Amino acid sequence: MTLLATGTPASPDARADRGVGPLLRAWRERRRVSQLELALRADSSARHISFVETGRSRPSEELLLRLADHLDVPVREHNTLLVAAGYAPRYRETPLDDPALDALRSGMERLIQGYEPYPALVVDATYNVLAANRGITMLLDGLPESLLAPPLNAMRLTLHPRGLAPRIRNLPEWRGHLLAQMERQIALHRSAPLRALYEEVAAYPVPRTAPETEPAEPVPYFALPMLIEHEGRTLSFISSISTFNTPMDVTVAELAIETLLPADPATVKFLHSLMS
């Protein structure tokens, strides 16, 4: 697959018209940081932080960005805070198909293609699949067309009862891992679309799966594997997710590259047999 534009970006549930004070206080409380602790981190004073949160003082653009950084506020929400304080947005949100991101797109495409025969894909902030290699295509073989119609969504494909869920041999553990991962991201990003996706996939009925069987030789897994049935055999994968350091663009900040690393020798052997 090739990289695609995401369409409508994820929107936060916080609105700029609430004013910067309540928004900043909400982020501080969410991070469980006191006004004094935040002031010490950002080289300010607790009194000034209090004045900002109550609307008695307008923070400078530099201070506001510093506070956002120390509260681990996502890049998209940096812009929300700036606009609420009367400043222009600092970070662009460049469409993924914009020529300015040509180098990024081609680099990610080379990366996931170079990872073959192991599965790899690129997703956005709400797990829409923007690109995938042939390893992913192999795992999706046989799924109903209704689930494969764009926009593909990695969480729907994995947890839907007509998706990959019936093929996952350790579904209860893997499903719990994915839902917990989404809960952590909702707490961090305060994204209404991500919460809606979570509520949707968490409500899917859990299909019965074949009982998990022990391999002929016990495998010392170093992380929770996804055990998935494919063509009569059980493949085992460990998931790894990569993001970009210090992104200066909202689109880039919300991209993630997920790679599935074979977790046992049998999976390695099978995947490499596909290349011969």
PDB file of C-alpha atoms in Angstrom, residues 114-275:
ATOM      1  CA  GLY A 114      12.587  -2.856   3.970  1.00  0.00           C
ATOM      2  CA  TYR A 115      11.078  -4.569   7.018  1.00  0.00           C
ATOM      3  CA  GLU A 116       9.480  -7.257   4.820  1.00  0.00           C
ATOM      4  CA  PRO A 117       8.718 -10.118   5.186  1.00  0.00           C
ATOM      5  CA  TYR A 118       7.859  -8.943   8.696  1.00  0.00           C
ATOM      6  CA  PRO A 119       4.608  -6.931   8.974  1.00  0.00           C
ATOM      7  CA  ALA A 120       4.781  -3.147   9.383  1.00  0.00           C
ATOM      8  CA  LEU A 121       2.319  -0.282   9.004  1.00  0.00           C
ATOM      9  CA  VAL A 122       1.925   3.467   9.534  1.00  0.00           C
ATOM     10  CA  VAL A 123      -1.071   4.817  11.475  1.00  0.00           C
ATOM     11  CA  ASP A 124      -2.347   8.230  12.510  1.00  0.00           C
ATOM     12  CA  ALA A 125      -3.645   9.423  15.890  1.00  0.00           C
ATOM     13  CA  THR A 126      -6.864   7.408  15.588  1.00  0.00           C
ATOM     14  CA  TYR A 127      -5.233   4.257  14.162  1.00  0.00           C
ATOM     15  CA  ASN A 128      -6.258   4.855  10.567  1.00  0.00           C
ATOM     16  CA  VAL A 129      -3.834   2.887   8.399  1.00  0.00           C
ATOM     17  CA  LEU A 130      -1.884   5.214   6.117  1.00  0.00           C
ATOM     18  CA  ALA A 131       0.518   2.629   4.716  1.00  0.00           C
ATOM     19  CA  ALA A 132       1.222  -1.074   5.121  1.00  0.00           C
ATOM     20  CA  ASN A 133       3.643  -3.588   3.667  1.00  0.00           C
ATOM     21  CA  ARG A 134       3.065  -7.062   2.254  1.00  0.00           C
ATOM     22  CA  GLY A 135       3.485  -8.654   5.678  1.00  0.00           C
ATOM     23  CA  ILE A 136       0.353  -6.849   6.858  1.00  0.00           C
ATOM     24  CA  THR A 137      -1.475  -7.744   3.642  1.00  0.00           C
ATOM     25  CA  MET A 138      -0.688 -11.399   4.343  1.00  0.00           C
ATOM     26  CA  LEU A 139      -2.270 -11.224   7.793  1.00  0.00           C
ATOM     27  CA  LEU A 140      -5.412  -9.524   6.421  1.00  0.00           C
ATOM     28  CA  ASP A 141      -5.952 -12.138   3.739  1.00  0.00           C
ATOM     29  CA  GLY A 142      -9.518 -13.461   3.767  1.00  0.00           C
ATOM     30  CA  LEU A 143     -11.117 -10.660   5.789  1.00  0.00           C
ATOM     31  CA  PRO A 144     -14.497  -9.388   4.522  1.00  0.00           C
ATOM     32  CA  GLU A 145     -14.437  -6.531   2.018  1.00  0.00           C
ATOM     33  CA  SER A 146     -16.552  -4.371   4.344  1.00  0.00           C
ATOM     34  CA  LEU A 147     -13.679  -4.226   6.829  1.00  0.00           C
ATOM     35  CA  LEU A 148     -11.060  -3.654   4.136  1.00  0.00           C
ATOM     36  CA  ALA A 149     -12.834  -0.669   2.590  1.00  0.00           C
ATOM     37  CA  PRO A 150     -10.975   2.603   3.213  1.00  0.00           C
ATOM     38  CA  PRO A 151     -10.292   4.135   5.563  1.00  0.00           C
ATOM     39  CA  LEU A 152      -8.737   1.065   7.137  1.00  0.00           C
ATOM     40  CA  ASN A 153      -8.513   1.239  10.902  1.00  0.00           C
ATOM     41  CA  ALA A 154      -6.021  -0.965  12.734  1.00  0.00           C
ATOM     42  CA  MET A 155      -8.118  -1.288  15.907  1.00  0.00           C
ATOM     43  CA  ARG A 156     -11.289  -2.190  14.028  1.00  0.00           C
ATOM     44  CA  LEU A 157      -9.436  -4.720  11.881  1.00  0.00           C
ATOM     45  CA  THR A 158      -7.897  -6.333  14.953  1.00  0.00           C
ATOM     46  CA  LEU A 159     -10.827  -6.402  17.397  1.00  0.00           C
ATOM     47  CA  HIS A 160     -13.882  -6.720  15.135  1.00  0.00           C
ATOM     48  CA  PRO A 161     -15.554 -10.149  15.516  1.00  0.00           C
ATOM     49  CA  ARG A 162     -15.344 -10.586  11.732  1.00  0.00           C
ATOM     50  CA  GLY A 163     -11.812  -9.218  11.597  1.00  0.00           C
ATOM     51  CA  LEU A 164      -8.630 -10.673  13.020  1.00  0.00           C
ATOM     52  CA  ALA A 165     -10.106 -11.275  16.480  1.00  0.00           C
ATOM     53  CA  PRO A 166     -11.262 -14.882  15.849  1.00  0.00           C
ATOM     54  CA  ARG A 167      -7.768 -15.734  14.575  1.00  0.00           C
ATOM     55  CA  ILE A 168      -5.931 -14.394  17.627  1.00  0.00           C
ATOM     56  CA  ARG A 169      -5.228 -17.347  19.892  1.00  0.00           C
ATOM     57  CA  ASN A 170      -4.609 -15.241  22.999  1.00  0.00           C
ATOM     58  CA  LEU A 171      -7.386 -12.733  22.286  1.00  0.00           C
ATOM     59  CA  PRO A 172      -8.319 -11.877  25.916  1.00  0.00           C
ATOM     60  CA  GLU A 173      -4.743 -10.849  26.734  1.00  0.00           C
ATOM     61  CA  TRP A 174      -4.116  -9.050  23.427  1.00  0.00           C
ATOM     62  CA  ARG A 175      -7.480  -7.275  23.495  1.00  0.00           C
ATOM     63  CA  GLY A 176      -6.809  -6.108  27.057  1.00  0.00           C
ATOM     64  CA  HIS A 177      -3.401  -4.819  25.998  1.00  0.00           C
ATOM     65  CA  LEU A 178      -4.835  -2.812  23.074  1.00  0.00           C
ATOM     66  CA  LEU A 179      -7.676  -1.295  25.114  1.00  0.00           C
ATOM     67  CA  ALA A 180      -5.259  -0.308  27.892  1.00  0.00           C
ATOM     68  CA  GLN A 181      -3.000   1.284  25.274  1.00  0.00           C
ATOM     69  CA  MET A 182      -5.904   3.352  23.964  1.00  0.00           C
ATOM     70  CA  GLU A 183      -6.876   4.384  27.501  1.00  0.00           C
ATOM     71  CA  ARG A 184      -3.367   5.718  28.103  1.00  0.00           C
ATOM     72  CA  GLN A 185      -3.476   7.690  24.844  1.00  0.00           C
ATOM     73  CA  ILE A 186      -6.895   9.158  25.674  1.00  0.00           C
ATOM     74  CA  ALA A 187      -5.528  10.324  29.035  1.00  0.00           C
ATOM     75  CA  LEU A 188      -2.551  11.921  27.296  1.00  0.00           C
ATOM     76  CA  HIS A 189      -4.215  13.497  24.251  1.00  0.00           C
ATOM     77  CA  ARG A 190      -7.812  14.159  25.382  1.00  0.00           C
ATOM     78  CA  SER A 191      -8.982  13.244  21.867  1.00  0.00           C
ATOM     79  CA  ALA A 192     -12.735  12.942  21.353  1.00  0.00           C
ATOM     80  CA  PRO A 193     -12.366  10.874  18.123  1.00  0.00           C
ATOM     81  CA  LEU A 194     -10.000   8.468  19.889  1.00  0.00           C
ATOM     82  CA  ARG A 195     -12.443   8.088  22.776  1.00  0.00           C
ATOM     83  CA  ALA A 196     -15.260   7.381  20.291  1.00  0.00           C
ATOM     84  CA  LEU A 197     -13.128   4.707  18.624  1.00  0.00           C
ATOM     85  CA  TYR A 198     -12.311   3.185  22.015  1.00  0.00           C
ATOM     86  CA  GLU A 199     -15.983   3.010  22.979  1.00  0.00           C
ATOM     87  CA  GLU A 200     -16.793   1.389  19.634  1.00  0.00           C
ATOM     88  CA  VAL A 201     -14.155  -1.353  19.705  1.00  0.00           C
ATOM     89  CA  ALA A 202     -14.531  -2.010  23.446  1.00  0.00           C
ATOM     90  CA  ALA A 203     -18.212  -2.775  22.798  1.00  0.00           C
ATOM     91  CA  TYR A 204     -17.510  -5.394  20.124  1.00  0.00           C
ATOM     92  CA  PRO A 205     -18.636  -8.878  21.171  1.00  0.00           C
ATOM     93  CA  VAL A 206     -15.637 -11.057  21.920  1.00  0.00           C
ATOM     94  CA  PRO A 207     -15.627 -14.058  19.566  1.00  0.00           C
ATOM     95  CA  ARG A 208     -14.603 -17.491  20.677  1.00  0.00           C
ATOM     96  CA  THR A 209     -11.131 -18.466  19.624  1.00  0.00           C
ATOM     97  CA  ALA A 210      -9.401 -21.815  19.480  1.00  0.00           C
ATOM     98  CA  PRO A 211      -7.679 -22.651  22.763  1.00  0.00           C
ATOM     99  CA  GLU A 212      -4.083 -21.558  22.915  1.00  0.00           C
ATOM    100  CA  THR A 213      -1.687 -24.458  22.482  1.00  0.00           C
ATOM    101  CA  GLU A 214       1.852 -24.709  23.768  1.00  0.00           C
ATOM    102  CA  PRO A 215       4.616 -24.881  21.120  1.00  0.00           C
ATOM    103  CA  ALA A 216       6.618 -28.076  20.804  1.00  0.00           C
ATOM    104  CA  GLU A 217       9.469 -26.281  22.574  1.00  0.00           C
ATOM    105  CA  PRO A 218       8.572 -23.580  25.149  1.00  0.00           C
ATOM    106  CA  VAL A 219       9.398 -20.074  23.918  1.00  0.00           C
ATOM    107  CA  PRO A 220      10.756 -17.561  26.481  1.00  0.00           C
ATOM    108  CA  TYR A 221       8.724 -14.535  25.347  1.00  0.00           C
ATOM    109  CA  PHE A 222      10.282 -11.200  26.347  1.00  0.00           C
ATOM    110  CA  ALA A 223       7.026  -9.242  25.867  1.00  0.00           C
ATOM    111  CA  LEU A 224       3.353 -10.083  25.399  1.00  0.00           C
ATOM    112  CA  PRO A 225       3.064 -11.692  21.960  1.00  0.00           C
ATOM    113  CA  MET A 226       0.137 -11.654  19.563  1.00  0.00           C
ATOM    114  CA  LEU A 227      -0.486 -15.300  18.657  1.00  0.00           C
ATOM    115  CA  ILE A 228      -2.402 -15.367  15.390  1.00  0.00           C
ATOM    116  CA  GLU A 229      -3.539 -18.276  13.268  1.00  0.00           C
ATOM    117  CA  HIS A 230      -2.579 -18.198   9.590  1.00  0.00           C
ATOM    118  CA  GLU A 231      -3.009 -21.050   7.111  1.00  0.00           C
ATOM    119  CA  GLY A 232      -3.237 -23.665   9.830  1.00  0.00           C
ATOM    120  CA  ARG A 233      -0.209 -22.493  11.799  1.00  0.00           C
ATOM    121  CA  THR A 234       0.190 -20.131  14.739  1.00  0.00           C
ATOM    122  CA  LEU A 235       2.418 -17.120  14.140  1.00  0.00           C
ATOM    123  CA  SER A 236       3.809 -15.149  17.060  1.00  0.00           C
ATOM    124  CA  PHE A 237       4.607 -11.425  16.959  1.00  0.00           C
ATOM    125  CA  ILE A 238       5.846  -8.763  19.357  1.00  0.00           C
ATOM    126  CA  SER A 239       4.635  -5.245  18.567  1.00  0.00           C
ATOM    127  CA  SER A 240       6.954  -2.225  18.541  1.00  0.00           C
ATOM    128  CA  ILE A 241       5.740   1.350  17.968  1.00  0.00           C
ATOM    129  CA  SER A 242       7.969   4.226  16.828  1.00  0.00           C
ATOM    130  CA  THR A 243       7.194   7.956  16.728  1.00  0.00           C
ATOM    131  CA  PHE A 244       9.189  11.030  15.694  1.00  0.00           C
ATOM    132  CA  ASN A 245      11.381  12.956  18.133  1.00  0.00           C
ATOM    133  CA  THR A 246      10.691  16.707  18.579  1.00  0.00           C
ATOM    134  CA  PRO A 247       8.101  17.005  15.784  1.00  0.00           C
ATOM    135  CA  MET A 248       7.407  20.525  14.525  1.00  0.00           C
ATOM    136  CA  ASP A 249       4.244  19.662  12.601  1.00  0.00           C
ATOM    137  CA  VAL A 250       0.938  18.351  13.979  1.00  0.00           C
ATOM    138  CA  THR A 251       0.617  15.710  11.250  1.00  0.00           C
ATOM    139  CA  VAL A 252       4.103  14.364  11.882  1.00  0.00           C
ATOM    140  CA  ALA A 253       3.572  14.396  15.657  1.00  0.00           C
ATOM    141  CA  GLU A 254       0.577  12.091  15.298  1.00  0.00           C
ATOM    142  CA  LEU A 255       2.181   9.483  13.024  1.00  0.00           C
ATOM    143  CA  ALA A 256       3.301   6.121  14.401  1.00  0.00           C
ATOM    144  CA  ILE A 257       5.104   3.231  12.725  1.00  0.00           C
ATOM    145  CA  GLU A 258       4.185  -0.173  14.130  1.00  0.00           C
ATOM    146  CA  THR A 259       6.367  -3.163  13.356  1.00  0.00           C
ATOM    147  CA  LEU A 260       5.625  -6.770  14.243  1.00  0.00           C
ATOM    148  CA  LEU A 261       8.755  -8.640  15.246  1.00  0.00           C
ATOM    149  CA  PRO A 262       8.659 -12.465  15.005  1.00  0.00           C
ATOM    150  CA  ALA A 263       8.733 -13.824  18.533  1.00  0.00           C
ATOM    151  CA  ASP A 264       9.736 -17.429  17.866  1.00  0.00           C
ATOM    152  CA  PRO A 265      11.892 -19.372  15.382  1.00  0.00           C
ATOM    153  CA  ALA A 266       8.897 -20.998  13.676  1.00  0.00           C
ATOM    154  CA  THR A 267       7.442 -17.592  12.739  1.00  0.00           C
ATOM    155  CA  VAL A 268      10.809 -16.421  11.406  1.00  0.00           C
ATOM    156  CA  LYS A 269      11.150 -19.557   9.283  1.00  0.00           C
ATOM    157  CA  PHE A 270       7.647 -19.276   7.835  1.00  0.00           C
ATOM    158  CA  LEU A 271       7.921 -15.591   6.948  1.00  0.00           C
ATOM    159  CA  HIS A 272      11.265 -16.042   5.239  1.00  0.00           C
ATOM    160  CA  SER A 273       9.857 -18.993   3.296  1.00  0.00           C
ATOM    161  CA  LEU A 274       7.439 -16.529   1.694  1.00  0.00           C
ATOM    162  CA  MET A 275      10.400 -14.662   0.194  1.00  0.00           C
TER     163      MET A 275
END
